[in-house]
XYZ file of C-alpha atoms in Angstrom:
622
model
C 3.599 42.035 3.954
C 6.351 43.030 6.567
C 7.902 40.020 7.563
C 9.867 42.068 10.285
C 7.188 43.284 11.654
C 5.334 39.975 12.201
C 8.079 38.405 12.986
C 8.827 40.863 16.013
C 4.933 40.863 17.353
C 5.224 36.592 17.195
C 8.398 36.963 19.303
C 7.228 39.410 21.686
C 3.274 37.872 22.117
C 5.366 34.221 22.931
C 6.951 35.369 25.424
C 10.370 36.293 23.831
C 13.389 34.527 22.085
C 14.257 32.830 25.489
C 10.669 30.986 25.558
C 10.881 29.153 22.200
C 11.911 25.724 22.971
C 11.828 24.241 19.515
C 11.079 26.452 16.117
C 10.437 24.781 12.948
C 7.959 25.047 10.042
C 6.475 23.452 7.288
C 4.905 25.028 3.897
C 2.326 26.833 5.508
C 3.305 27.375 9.669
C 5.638 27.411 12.064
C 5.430 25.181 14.387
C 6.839 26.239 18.189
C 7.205 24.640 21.648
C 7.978 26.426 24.371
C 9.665 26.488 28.074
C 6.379 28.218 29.547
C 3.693 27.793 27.600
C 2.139 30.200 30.107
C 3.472 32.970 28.717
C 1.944 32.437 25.258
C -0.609 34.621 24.633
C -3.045 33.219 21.654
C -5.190 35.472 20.893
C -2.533 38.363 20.658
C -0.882 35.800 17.790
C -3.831 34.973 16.037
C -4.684 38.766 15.201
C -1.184 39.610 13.764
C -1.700 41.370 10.720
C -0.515 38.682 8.225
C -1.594 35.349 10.847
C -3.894 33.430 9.174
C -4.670 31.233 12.049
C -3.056 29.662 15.376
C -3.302 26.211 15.813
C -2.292 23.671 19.070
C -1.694 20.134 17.573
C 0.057 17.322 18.717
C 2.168 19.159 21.378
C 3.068 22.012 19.150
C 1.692 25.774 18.476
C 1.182 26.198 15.521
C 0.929 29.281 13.533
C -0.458 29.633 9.865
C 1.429 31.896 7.915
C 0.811 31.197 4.628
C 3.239 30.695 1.075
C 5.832 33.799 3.235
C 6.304 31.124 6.878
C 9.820 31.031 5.412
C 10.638 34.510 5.616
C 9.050 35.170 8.731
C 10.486 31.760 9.880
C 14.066 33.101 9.374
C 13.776 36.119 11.118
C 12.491 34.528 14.050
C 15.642 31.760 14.061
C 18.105 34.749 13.649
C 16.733 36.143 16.784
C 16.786 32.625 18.750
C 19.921 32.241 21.240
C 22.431 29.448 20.048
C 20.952 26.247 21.411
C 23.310 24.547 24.719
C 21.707 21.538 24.997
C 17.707 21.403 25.983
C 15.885 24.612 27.789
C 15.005 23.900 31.399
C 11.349 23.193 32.033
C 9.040 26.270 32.853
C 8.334 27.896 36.323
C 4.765 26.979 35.951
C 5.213 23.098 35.614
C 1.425 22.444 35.357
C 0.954 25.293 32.738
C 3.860 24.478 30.791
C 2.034 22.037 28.430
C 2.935 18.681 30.559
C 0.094 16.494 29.337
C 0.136 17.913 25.784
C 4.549 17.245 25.786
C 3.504 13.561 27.058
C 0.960 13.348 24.736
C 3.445 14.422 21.636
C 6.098 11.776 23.130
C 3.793 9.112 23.054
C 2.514 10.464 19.664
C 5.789 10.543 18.102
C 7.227 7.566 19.664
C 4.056 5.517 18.247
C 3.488 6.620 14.996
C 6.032 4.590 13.061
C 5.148 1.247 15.066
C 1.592 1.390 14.370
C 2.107 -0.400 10.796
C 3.825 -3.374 12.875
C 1.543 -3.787 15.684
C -1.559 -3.293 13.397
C -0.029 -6.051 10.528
C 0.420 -8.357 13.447
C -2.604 -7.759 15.112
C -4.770 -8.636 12.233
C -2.194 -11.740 11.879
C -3.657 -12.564 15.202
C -7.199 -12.251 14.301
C -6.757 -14.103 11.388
C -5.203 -17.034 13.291
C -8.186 -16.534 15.524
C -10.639 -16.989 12.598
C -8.942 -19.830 11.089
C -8.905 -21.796 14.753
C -12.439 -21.210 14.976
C -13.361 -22.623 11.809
C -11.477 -25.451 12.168
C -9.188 -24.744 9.089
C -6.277 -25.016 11.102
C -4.884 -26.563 14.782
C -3.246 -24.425 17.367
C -0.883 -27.182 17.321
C 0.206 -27.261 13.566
C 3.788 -25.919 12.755
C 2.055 -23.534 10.360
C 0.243 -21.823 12.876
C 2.698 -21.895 15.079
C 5.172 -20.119 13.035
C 2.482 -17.767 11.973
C 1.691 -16.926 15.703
C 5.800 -16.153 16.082
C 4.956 -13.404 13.144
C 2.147 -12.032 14.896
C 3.929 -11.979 18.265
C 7.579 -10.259 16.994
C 6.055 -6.872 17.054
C 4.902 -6.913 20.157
C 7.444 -9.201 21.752
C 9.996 -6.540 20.581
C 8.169 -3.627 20.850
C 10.756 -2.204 22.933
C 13.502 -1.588 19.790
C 10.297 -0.623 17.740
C 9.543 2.102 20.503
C 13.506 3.493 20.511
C 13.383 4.379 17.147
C 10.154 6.575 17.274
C 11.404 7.704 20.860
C 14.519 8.569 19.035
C 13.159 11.053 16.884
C 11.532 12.554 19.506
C 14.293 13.257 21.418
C 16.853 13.769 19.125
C 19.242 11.259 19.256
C 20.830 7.887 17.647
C 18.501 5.693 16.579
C 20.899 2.809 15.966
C 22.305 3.395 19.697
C 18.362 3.530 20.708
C 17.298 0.732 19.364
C 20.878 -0.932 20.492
C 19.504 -0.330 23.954
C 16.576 -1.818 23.649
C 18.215 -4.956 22.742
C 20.117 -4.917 25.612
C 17.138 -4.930 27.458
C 15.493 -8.190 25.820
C 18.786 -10.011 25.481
C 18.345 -13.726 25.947
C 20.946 -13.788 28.743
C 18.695 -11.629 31.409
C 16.448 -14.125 30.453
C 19.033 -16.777 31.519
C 19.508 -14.752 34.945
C 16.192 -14.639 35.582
C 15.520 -18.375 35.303
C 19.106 -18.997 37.327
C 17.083 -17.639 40.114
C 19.913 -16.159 41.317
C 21.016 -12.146 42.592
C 22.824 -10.072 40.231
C 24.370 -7.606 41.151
C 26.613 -4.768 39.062
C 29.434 -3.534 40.336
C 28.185 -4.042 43.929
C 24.471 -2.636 43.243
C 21.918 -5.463 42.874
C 19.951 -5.155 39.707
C 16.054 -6.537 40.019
C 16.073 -8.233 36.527
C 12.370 -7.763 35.229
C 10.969 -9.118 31.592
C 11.354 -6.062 29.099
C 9.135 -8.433 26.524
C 6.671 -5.931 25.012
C 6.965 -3.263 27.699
C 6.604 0.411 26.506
C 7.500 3.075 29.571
C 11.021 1.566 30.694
C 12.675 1.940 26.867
C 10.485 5.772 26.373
C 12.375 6.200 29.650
C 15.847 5.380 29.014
C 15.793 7.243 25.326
C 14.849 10.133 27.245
C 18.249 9.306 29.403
C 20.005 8.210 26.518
C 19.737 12.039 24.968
C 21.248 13.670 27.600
C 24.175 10.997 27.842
C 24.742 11.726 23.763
C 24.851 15.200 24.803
C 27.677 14.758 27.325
C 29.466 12.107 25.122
C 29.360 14.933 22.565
C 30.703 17.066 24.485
C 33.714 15.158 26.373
C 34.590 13.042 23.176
C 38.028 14.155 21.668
C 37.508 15.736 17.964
C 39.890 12.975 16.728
C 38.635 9.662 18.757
C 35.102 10.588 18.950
C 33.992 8.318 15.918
C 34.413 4.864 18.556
C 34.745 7.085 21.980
C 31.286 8.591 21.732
C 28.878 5.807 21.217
C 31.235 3.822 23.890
C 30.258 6.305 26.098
C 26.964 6.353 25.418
C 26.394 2.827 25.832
C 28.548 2.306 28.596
C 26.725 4.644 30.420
C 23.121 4.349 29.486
C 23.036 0.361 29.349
C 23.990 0.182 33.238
C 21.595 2.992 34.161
C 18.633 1.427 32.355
C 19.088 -2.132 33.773
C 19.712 -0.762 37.656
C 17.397 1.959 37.834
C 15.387 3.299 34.653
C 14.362 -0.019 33.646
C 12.976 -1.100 36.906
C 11.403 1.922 37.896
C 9.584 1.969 34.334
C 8.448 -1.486 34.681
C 7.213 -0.312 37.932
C 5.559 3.030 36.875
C 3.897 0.597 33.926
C 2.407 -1.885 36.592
C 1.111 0.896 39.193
C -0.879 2.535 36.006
C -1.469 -1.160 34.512
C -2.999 -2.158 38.462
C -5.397 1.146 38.234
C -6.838 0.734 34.840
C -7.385 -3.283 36.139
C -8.860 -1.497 39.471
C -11.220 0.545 37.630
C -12.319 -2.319 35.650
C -13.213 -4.855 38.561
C -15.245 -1.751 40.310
C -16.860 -0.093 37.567
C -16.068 -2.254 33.983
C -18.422 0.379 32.474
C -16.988 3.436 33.257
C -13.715 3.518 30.929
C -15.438 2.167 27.915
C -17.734 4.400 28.974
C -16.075 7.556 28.830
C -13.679 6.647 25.594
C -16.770 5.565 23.942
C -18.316 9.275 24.545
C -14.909 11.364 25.041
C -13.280 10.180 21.616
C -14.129 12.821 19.401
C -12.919 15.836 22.149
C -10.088 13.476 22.335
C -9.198 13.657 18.667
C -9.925 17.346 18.379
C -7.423 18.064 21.446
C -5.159 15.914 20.382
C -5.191 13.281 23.500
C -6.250 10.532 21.993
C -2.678 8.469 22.111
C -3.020 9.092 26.152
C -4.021 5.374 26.835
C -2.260 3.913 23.972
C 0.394 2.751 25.962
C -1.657 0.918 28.640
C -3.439 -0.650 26.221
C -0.185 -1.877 24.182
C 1.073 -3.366 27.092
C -2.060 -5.365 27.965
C -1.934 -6.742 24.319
C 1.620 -7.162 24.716
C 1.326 -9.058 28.481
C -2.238 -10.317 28.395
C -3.150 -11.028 24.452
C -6.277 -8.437 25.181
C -7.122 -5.059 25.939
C -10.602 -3.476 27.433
C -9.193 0.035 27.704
C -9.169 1.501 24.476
C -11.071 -1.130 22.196
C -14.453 -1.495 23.301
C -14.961 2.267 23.499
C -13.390 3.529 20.161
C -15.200 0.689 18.529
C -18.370 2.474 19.925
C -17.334 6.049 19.346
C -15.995 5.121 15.491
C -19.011 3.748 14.442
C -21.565 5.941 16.174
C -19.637 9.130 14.570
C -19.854 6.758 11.382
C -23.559 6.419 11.692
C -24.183 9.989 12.777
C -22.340 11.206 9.366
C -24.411 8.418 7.132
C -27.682 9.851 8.702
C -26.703 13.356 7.704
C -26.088 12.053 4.150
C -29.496 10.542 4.113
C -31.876 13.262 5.616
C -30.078 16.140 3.534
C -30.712 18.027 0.429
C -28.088 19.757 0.180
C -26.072 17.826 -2.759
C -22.551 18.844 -1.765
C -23.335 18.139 2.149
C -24.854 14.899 1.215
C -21.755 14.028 -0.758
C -19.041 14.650 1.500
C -21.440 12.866 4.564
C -22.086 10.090 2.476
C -18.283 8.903 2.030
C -16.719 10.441 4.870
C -20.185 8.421 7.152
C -18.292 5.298 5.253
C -15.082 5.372 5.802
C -15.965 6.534 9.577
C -18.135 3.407 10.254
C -14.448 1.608 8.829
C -12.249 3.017 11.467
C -10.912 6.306 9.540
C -13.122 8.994 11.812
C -11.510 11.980 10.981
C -13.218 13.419 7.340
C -16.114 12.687 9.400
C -15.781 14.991 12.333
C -13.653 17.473 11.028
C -15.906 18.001 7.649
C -19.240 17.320 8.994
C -19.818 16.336 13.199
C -18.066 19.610 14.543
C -20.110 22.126 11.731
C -23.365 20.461 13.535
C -22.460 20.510 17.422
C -25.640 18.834 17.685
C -24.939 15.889 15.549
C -21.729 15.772 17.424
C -23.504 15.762 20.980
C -25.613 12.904 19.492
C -22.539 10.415 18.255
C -21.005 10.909 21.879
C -24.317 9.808 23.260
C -24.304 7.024 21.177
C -21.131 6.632 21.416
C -21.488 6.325 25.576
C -24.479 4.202 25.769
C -22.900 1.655 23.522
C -19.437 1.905 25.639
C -21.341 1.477 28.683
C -22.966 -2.085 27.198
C -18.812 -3.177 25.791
C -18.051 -2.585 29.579
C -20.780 -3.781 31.109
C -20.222 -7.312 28.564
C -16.811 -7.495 29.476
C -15.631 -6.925 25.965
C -12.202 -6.892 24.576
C -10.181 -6.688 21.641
C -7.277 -9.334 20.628
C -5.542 -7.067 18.343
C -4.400 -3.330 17.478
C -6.191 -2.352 14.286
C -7.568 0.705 13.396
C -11.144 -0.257 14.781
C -14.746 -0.159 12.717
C -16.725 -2.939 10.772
C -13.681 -4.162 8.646
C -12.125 -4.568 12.317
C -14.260 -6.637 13.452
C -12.140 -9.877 13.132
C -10.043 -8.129 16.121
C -12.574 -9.239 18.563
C -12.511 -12.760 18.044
C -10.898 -15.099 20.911
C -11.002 -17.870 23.465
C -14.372 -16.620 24.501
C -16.906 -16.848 21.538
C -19.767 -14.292 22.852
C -16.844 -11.605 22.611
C -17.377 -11.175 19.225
C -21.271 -11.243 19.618
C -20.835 -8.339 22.054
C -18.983 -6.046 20.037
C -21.449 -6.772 16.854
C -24.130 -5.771 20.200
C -22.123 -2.958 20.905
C -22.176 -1.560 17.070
C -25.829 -2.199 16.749
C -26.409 -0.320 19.918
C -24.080 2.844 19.025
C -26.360 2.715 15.392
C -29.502 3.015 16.411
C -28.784 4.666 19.668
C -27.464 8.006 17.038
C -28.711 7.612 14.036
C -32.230 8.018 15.881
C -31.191 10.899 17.994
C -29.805 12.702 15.301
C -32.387 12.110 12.848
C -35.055 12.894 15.012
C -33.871 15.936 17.154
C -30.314 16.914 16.184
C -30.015 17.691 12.362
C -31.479 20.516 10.766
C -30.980 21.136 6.912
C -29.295 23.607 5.936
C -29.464 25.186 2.297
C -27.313 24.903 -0.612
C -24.358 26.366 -0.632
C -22.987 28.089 -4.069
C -19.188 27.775 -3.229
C -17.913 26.595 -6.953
C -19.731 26.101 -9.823
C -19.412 23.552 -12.432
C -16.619 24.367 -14.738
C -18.099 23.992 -17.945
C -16.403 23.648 -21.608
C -13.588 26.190 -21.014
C -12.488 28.646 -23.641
C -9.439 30.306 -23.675
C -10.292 34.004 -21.727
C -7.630 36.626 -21.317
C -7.158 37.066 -17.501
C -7.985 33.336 -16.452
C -5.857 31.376 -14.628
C -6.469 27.899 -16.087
C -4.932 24.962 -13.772
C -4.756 21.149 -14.612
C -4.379 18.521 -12.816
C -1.181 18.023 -11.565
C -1.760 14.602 -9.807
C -3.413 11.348 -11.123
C -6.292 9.991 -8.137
C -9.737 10.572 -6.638
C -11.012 14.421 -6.020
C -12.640 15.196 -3.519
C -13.046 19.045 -1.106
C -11.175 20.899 1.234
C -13.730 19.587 3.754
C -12.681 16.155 3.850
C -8.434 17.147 4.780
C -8.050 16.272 8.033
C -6.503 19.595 8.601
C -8.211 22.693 10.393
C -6.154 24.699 8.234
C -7.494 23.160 4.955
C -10.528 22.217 5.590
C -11.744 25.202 6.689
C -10.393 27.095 3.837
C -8.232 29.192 5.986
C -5.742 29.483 3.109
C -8.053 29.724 0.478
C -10.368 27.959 -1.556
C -9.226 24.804 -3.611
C -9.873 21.025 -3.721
C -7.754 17.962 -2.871
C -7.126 15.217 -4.865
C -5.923 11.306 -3.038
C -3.022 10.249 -5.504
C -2.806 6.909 -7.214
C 0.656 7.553 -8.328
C 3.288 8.675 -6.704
C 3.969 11.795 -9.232
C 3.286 15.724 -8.772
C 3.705 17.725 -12.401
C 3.450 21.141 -12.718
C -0.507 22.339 -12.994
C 0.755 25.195 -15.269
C 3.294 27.544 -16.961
C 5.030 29.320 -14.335
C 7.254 29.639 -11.783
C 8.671 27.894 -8.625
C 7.971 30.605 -5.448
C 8.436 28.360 -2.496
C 9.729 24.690 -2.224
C 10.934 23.006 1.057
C 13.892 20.882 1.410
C 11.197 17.943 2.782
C 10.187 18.224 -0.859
C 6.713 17.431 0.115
C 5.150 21.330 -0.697
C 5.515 23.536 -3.334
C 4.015 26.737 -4.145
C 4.019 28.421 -7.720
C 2.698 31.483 -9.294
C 1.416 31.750 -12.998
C 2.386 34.307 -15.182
C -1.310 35.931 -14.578
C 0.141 36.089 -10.763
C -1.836 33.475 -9.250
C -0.621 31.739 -6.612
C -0.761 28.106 -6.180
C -0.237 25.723 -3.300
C 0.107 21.803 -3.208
C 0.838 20.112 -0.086
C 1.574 16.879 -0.389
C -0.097 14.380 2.320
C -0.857 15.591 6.180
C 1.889 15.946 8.644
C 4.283 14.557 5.942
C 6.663 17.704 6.732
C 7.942 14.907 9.369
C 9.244 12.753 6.669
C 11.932 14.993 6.429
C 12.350 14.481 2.797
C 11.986 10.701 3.020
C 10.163 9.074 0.184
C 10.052 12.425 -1.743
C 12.596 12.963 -4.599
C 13.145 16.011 -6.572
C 15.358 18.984 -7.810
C 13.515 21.773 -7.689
C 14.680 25.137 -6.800
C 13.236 28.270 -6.005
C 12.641 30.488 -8.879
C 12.872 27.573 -11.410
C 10.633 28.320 -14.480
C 7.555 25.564 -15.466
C 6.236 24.337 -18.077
C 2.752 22.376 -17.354
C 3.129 18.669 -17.578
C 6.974 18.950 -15.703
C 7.709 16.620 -13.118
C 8.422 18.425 -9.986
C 8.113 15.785 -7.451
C 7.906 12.158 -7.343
C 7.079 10.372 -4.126
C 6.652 6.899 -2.829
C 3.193 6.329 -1.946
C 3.631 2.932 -0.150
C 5.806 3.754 1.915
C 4.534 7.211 2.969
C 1.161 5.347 4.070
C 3.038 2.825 5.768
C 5.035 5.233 7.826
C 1.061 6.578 8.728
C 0.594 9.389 7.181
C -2.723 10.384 5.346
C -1.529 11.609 1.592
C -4.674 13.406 0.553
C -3.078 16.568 -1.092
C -4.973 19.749 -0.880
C -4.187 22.060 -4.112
C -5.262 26.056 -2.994
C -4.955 29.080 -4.271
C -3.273 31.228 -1.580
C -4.076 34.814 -3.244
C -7.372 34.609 -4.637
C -8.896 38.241 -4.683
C -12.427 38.801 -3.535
C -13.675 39.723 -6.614
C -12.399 36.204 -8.329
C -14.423 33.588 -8.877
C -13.247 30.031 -8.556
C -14.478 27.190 -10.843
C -14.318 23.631 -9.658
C -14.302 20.461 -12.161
C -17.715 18.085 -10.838
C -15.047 15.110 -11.806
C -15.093 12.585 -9.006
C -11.631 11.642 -10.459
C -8.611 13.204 -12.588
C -5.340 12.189 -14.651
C -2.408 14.046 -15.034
C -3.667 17.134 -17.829
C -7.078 17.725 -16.768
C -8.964 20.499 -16.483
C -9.126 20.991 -12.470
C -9.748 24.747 -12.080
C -10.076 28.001 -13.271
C -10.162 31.222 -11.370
C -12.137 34.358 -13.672
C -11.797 37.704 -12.450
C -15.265 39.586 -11.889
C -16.338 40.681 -15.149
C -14.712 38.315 -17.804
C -16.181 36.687 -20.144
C -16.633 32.613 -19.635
């Protein structure tokens, strides 16, 4: 492979050195954003000799490489100016990836709050359960401390919010999340209830309650990275330890109290007003739409767009009807879709990987559903958003809402209990409705079998044949196929074939005798070769590359030599699933030739040692 050569076709097809905004990568791709996004051309990229794939996700362009991204990832930084501070925005302001950079802030800034918000929002419907039953009084110190639990992540949601909108935008958390308090400090409160005008240093502030907000702190972080930048730069070398963050405070806290603040608080009313508009005049129509849009939303990567809104409504209101009642409807009509698949199918492998992905669909977690079943059968697909609509349209129409942010399907259910007792009647209505609504369509008009597919066999009893490459398990957990990663990449076996394995203990050994050929310093990928030259490639969790090495521990090198059973890596499983990230880890075999044939155990489950695959060359014995 000529890395220089790929590396100089990327460059040129992206519209040059100047155009890359951001350049990172992970085990497999580099990841890109750019200043004009315009000038990216795709399909040039994606038929690079040596480009597996291009991928958009999440705000970034991705593009699959393979086990050499870090090669080609360091010829492409060499050629990158020095960085002074952030590019300027495109020319072309609408084709310069607006929505998809706001979707990717609000993505980022949300991910590591969604543990909070979710643990207190099922706090809440638990306290709702218990009130209804009688178990307990709304005015009994014990629920009233509990409801002080449930309400601290959303009361302050705005330091939550700094510290994902601090990654985002590169800059101190601590002084983030510093701001924030500033923000809900009990003595604006105090100024507020005084009644009388404050002013700061001759400018009159319009005090406003930050309590649960989300666009004012987003806002000011975005500030607050350009004032780090200047404090940076102005700071003397040998005062900067206590001159910088003065600065930066000094300077942010005043802006975001006059003018970001406000004008955030305003922005988040004017959007809050519409959304309330919409619902008076048509209460059908959002619920509606999410309830049918939700799986293009996934695939493109918008679905965060209304999370926002619909935080702040929890946050200000104790409800939401904006994203709720139509993800409930779209979750388990792409749930119900996937179990009716599983049922009308022969096909043993298809009927496997519908049956638990349908499951765990009709439970919230939609993704193993679309990805490895809804969007091979457009048709099936078209028939969950149908579903998916009609039932929205009833949640509208009923005036449904939910009390709590939880990841919503038939365990969620709890969520929808509140003052009003037909609320949770209409969302069991709206489930029923989104059932039978798809699973008849797609039964009766959308499905069509299709025939077994001979992609692995069985691995019998091995014996020990000259020229196979024998791997064992290197993790301890539940197997399960490429199909079900919620990764393009993966799942459609544009790396190569494998399986993937979901861990039950936080351990990776080595599958084999060999050696180490690529290992990032996020220590959550590593890629070894045998000594039969097979090349091996286990990624640990989805995304996780944004850990940054957090929660993974090891001291692996590249070119250390292994012997099968070594630990490489051990990782904290807890806390990687609480910081949201999916740690299903695909194990592939980047070089397979086409005349190799790879065998696949039939266990649904594996410990450490176990025979997991075995790739034969054509022709040997077995």
């Amino acid at each position: 492979m000529n890395y220089n050569e790929i590396a100089e076709k990327i460059l040129r097809h992206v519209g040059g050195a100047e155009n890359i905004r951001t350049l990172t990568h992970c085990a497999t791709r580099l990841r890109m954003e750019f200043n004009d996004r315009a000038k990216v051309q795709d399909e040039a990229v994606s038929v690079i000799p040596g480009v597996i794939s291009v991928v958009e996700k999440g705000g970034q362009f991705q593009v699959v490489i393979g086990n050499e991204v870090q090669q080609v990832f360091r010829l492409l930084n060499k050629a990158l100016p020095e960085k002074k501070g952030r590019s300027e925005e495109g020319k072309d302001g609408k084709r310069n990836g607006v929505v998809a950079r706001v979707i990717s802030v609000i993505s980022t800034t949300f991910t590591p709050v969604i543990p909070a918000i979710t643990g207190a929002g099922m706090i809440k419907a638990l306290l709702a359960i218990l009130k209804l039953t009688g178990l307990i009084s709304a005015t009994s110190p014990t629920y009233q401390l509990l409801n002080v639990i449930a309400d601290a992540a959303f009361f302050f949601l705005p330091v939550l919010l700094a510290y994902g909108a601090s990654m985002k935008f590169e800059c101190n958390p601590i002084l983030a999340m510093t701001i924030a308090g500033v923000l809900l400090h009990p003595g604006i409160g105090q100024m507020m209830a005084a009644g009388k005008p404050v002013d700061f240093m001759g400018i009159t502030v319009l005090l406003s309650d930050y309590a649960g907000s989300v666009l004012p702190i987003i806002l000011t972080v975005w500030l607050m990275s350009w004032v780090e930048r200047f404090a940076e730069k102005v700071s003397p070398s040998i005062i900067k330890f206590f001159i910088k963050p003065m600065l930066i405070l000094l300077i942010t806290a005043p802006l975001a109290l006059v003018v970001v603040g406000p004008a955030g608080i305003l922005l988040n009313d004017l959007v809050a007003a519409g959304a309330a508009s919409i619902d008076r005049h048509a209460s059908w129509l959002i619920p509606m739409l999410m309830g049918t849009l939700q799986p293009f939303l996934i695939i493109t990567g918008t679905a965060w767009a209304m999370t926002p809104i619909a935080t702040g409504q929890l946050s200000k209101n104790g409800f939401e009807m904006i994203n709720g009642p139509g993800m409930l409807a779209s979750n388990i009509a792409m749930g119900a879709a996937t179990l009716c698949v599983a049922m009308k199918t022969k096909n043993s492998n298809l009927r496997q990987l519908a049956s638990s992905s349908g499951f765990t669909a009709l439970l919230g977690i939609t993704e193993p559903a679309l990805y490895g079943v809804l969007l091979k059968f457009r048709r099936v697909l078209i028939a969950a958003m149908i579903g998916g609509g009609c039932a929205g349209m009833y949640a509208g129409l009923s005036g449904l809402v939910r009390y709590a942010f939880v990841s919503l399907g038939l365990a969620a259910l709890p969520a929808f209990i509140g003052e009003d007792p037909m609320n949770i009647v209409h969302a069991l209505i709206t489930c029923a409705i989104s059932i039978v609504v798809t699973f008849t369509l797609t039964w009766m008009f959308a499905f069509e079998d299709v025939a077994e597919e001979n992609t692995a066999s069985e691995m019998p009893a091995l014996k020990n044949v000259p020229g196979d490459s024998v791997i064992v398990s290197p993790l301890k957990g539940d197997v399960v196929t490429l199909s079900q990663v919620n990764d393009d990449v993966f799942s459609g076996g544009l790396l190569g074939k494998g399986i993937a394995i979901r861990p039950q203990e936080g351990i990776l050994k080595a599958p084999f005798d060999g050696k180490v050929m690529m290992f990032l310093p996020s220590c959550h990928a590593v890629g070894l070769q045998d000594e039969k030259g097979m090349e091996l490639l286990i990624h640990i969790g989805i995304d996780t590359v944004n850990l940054n090495g957090q929660h993974f521990t090891s001291s692996l090198k590249v070119g250390d030599d292994v012997k099968a059973g070594d630990t490489l890596i051990e990782f904290d499983i807890a806390a990687i699933e609480r910081a949201g990230y999916d740690l299903i880890t695909p194990i592939v075999v980047v070089n397979g030739e086409d005349d190799a044939t790879l065998r696949i155990t039939s266990a649904t489950s594996v410990t450490f040692g176990d025979e997991l695959m075995v790739q034969t060359q054509t022709g040997s014995a077995s």
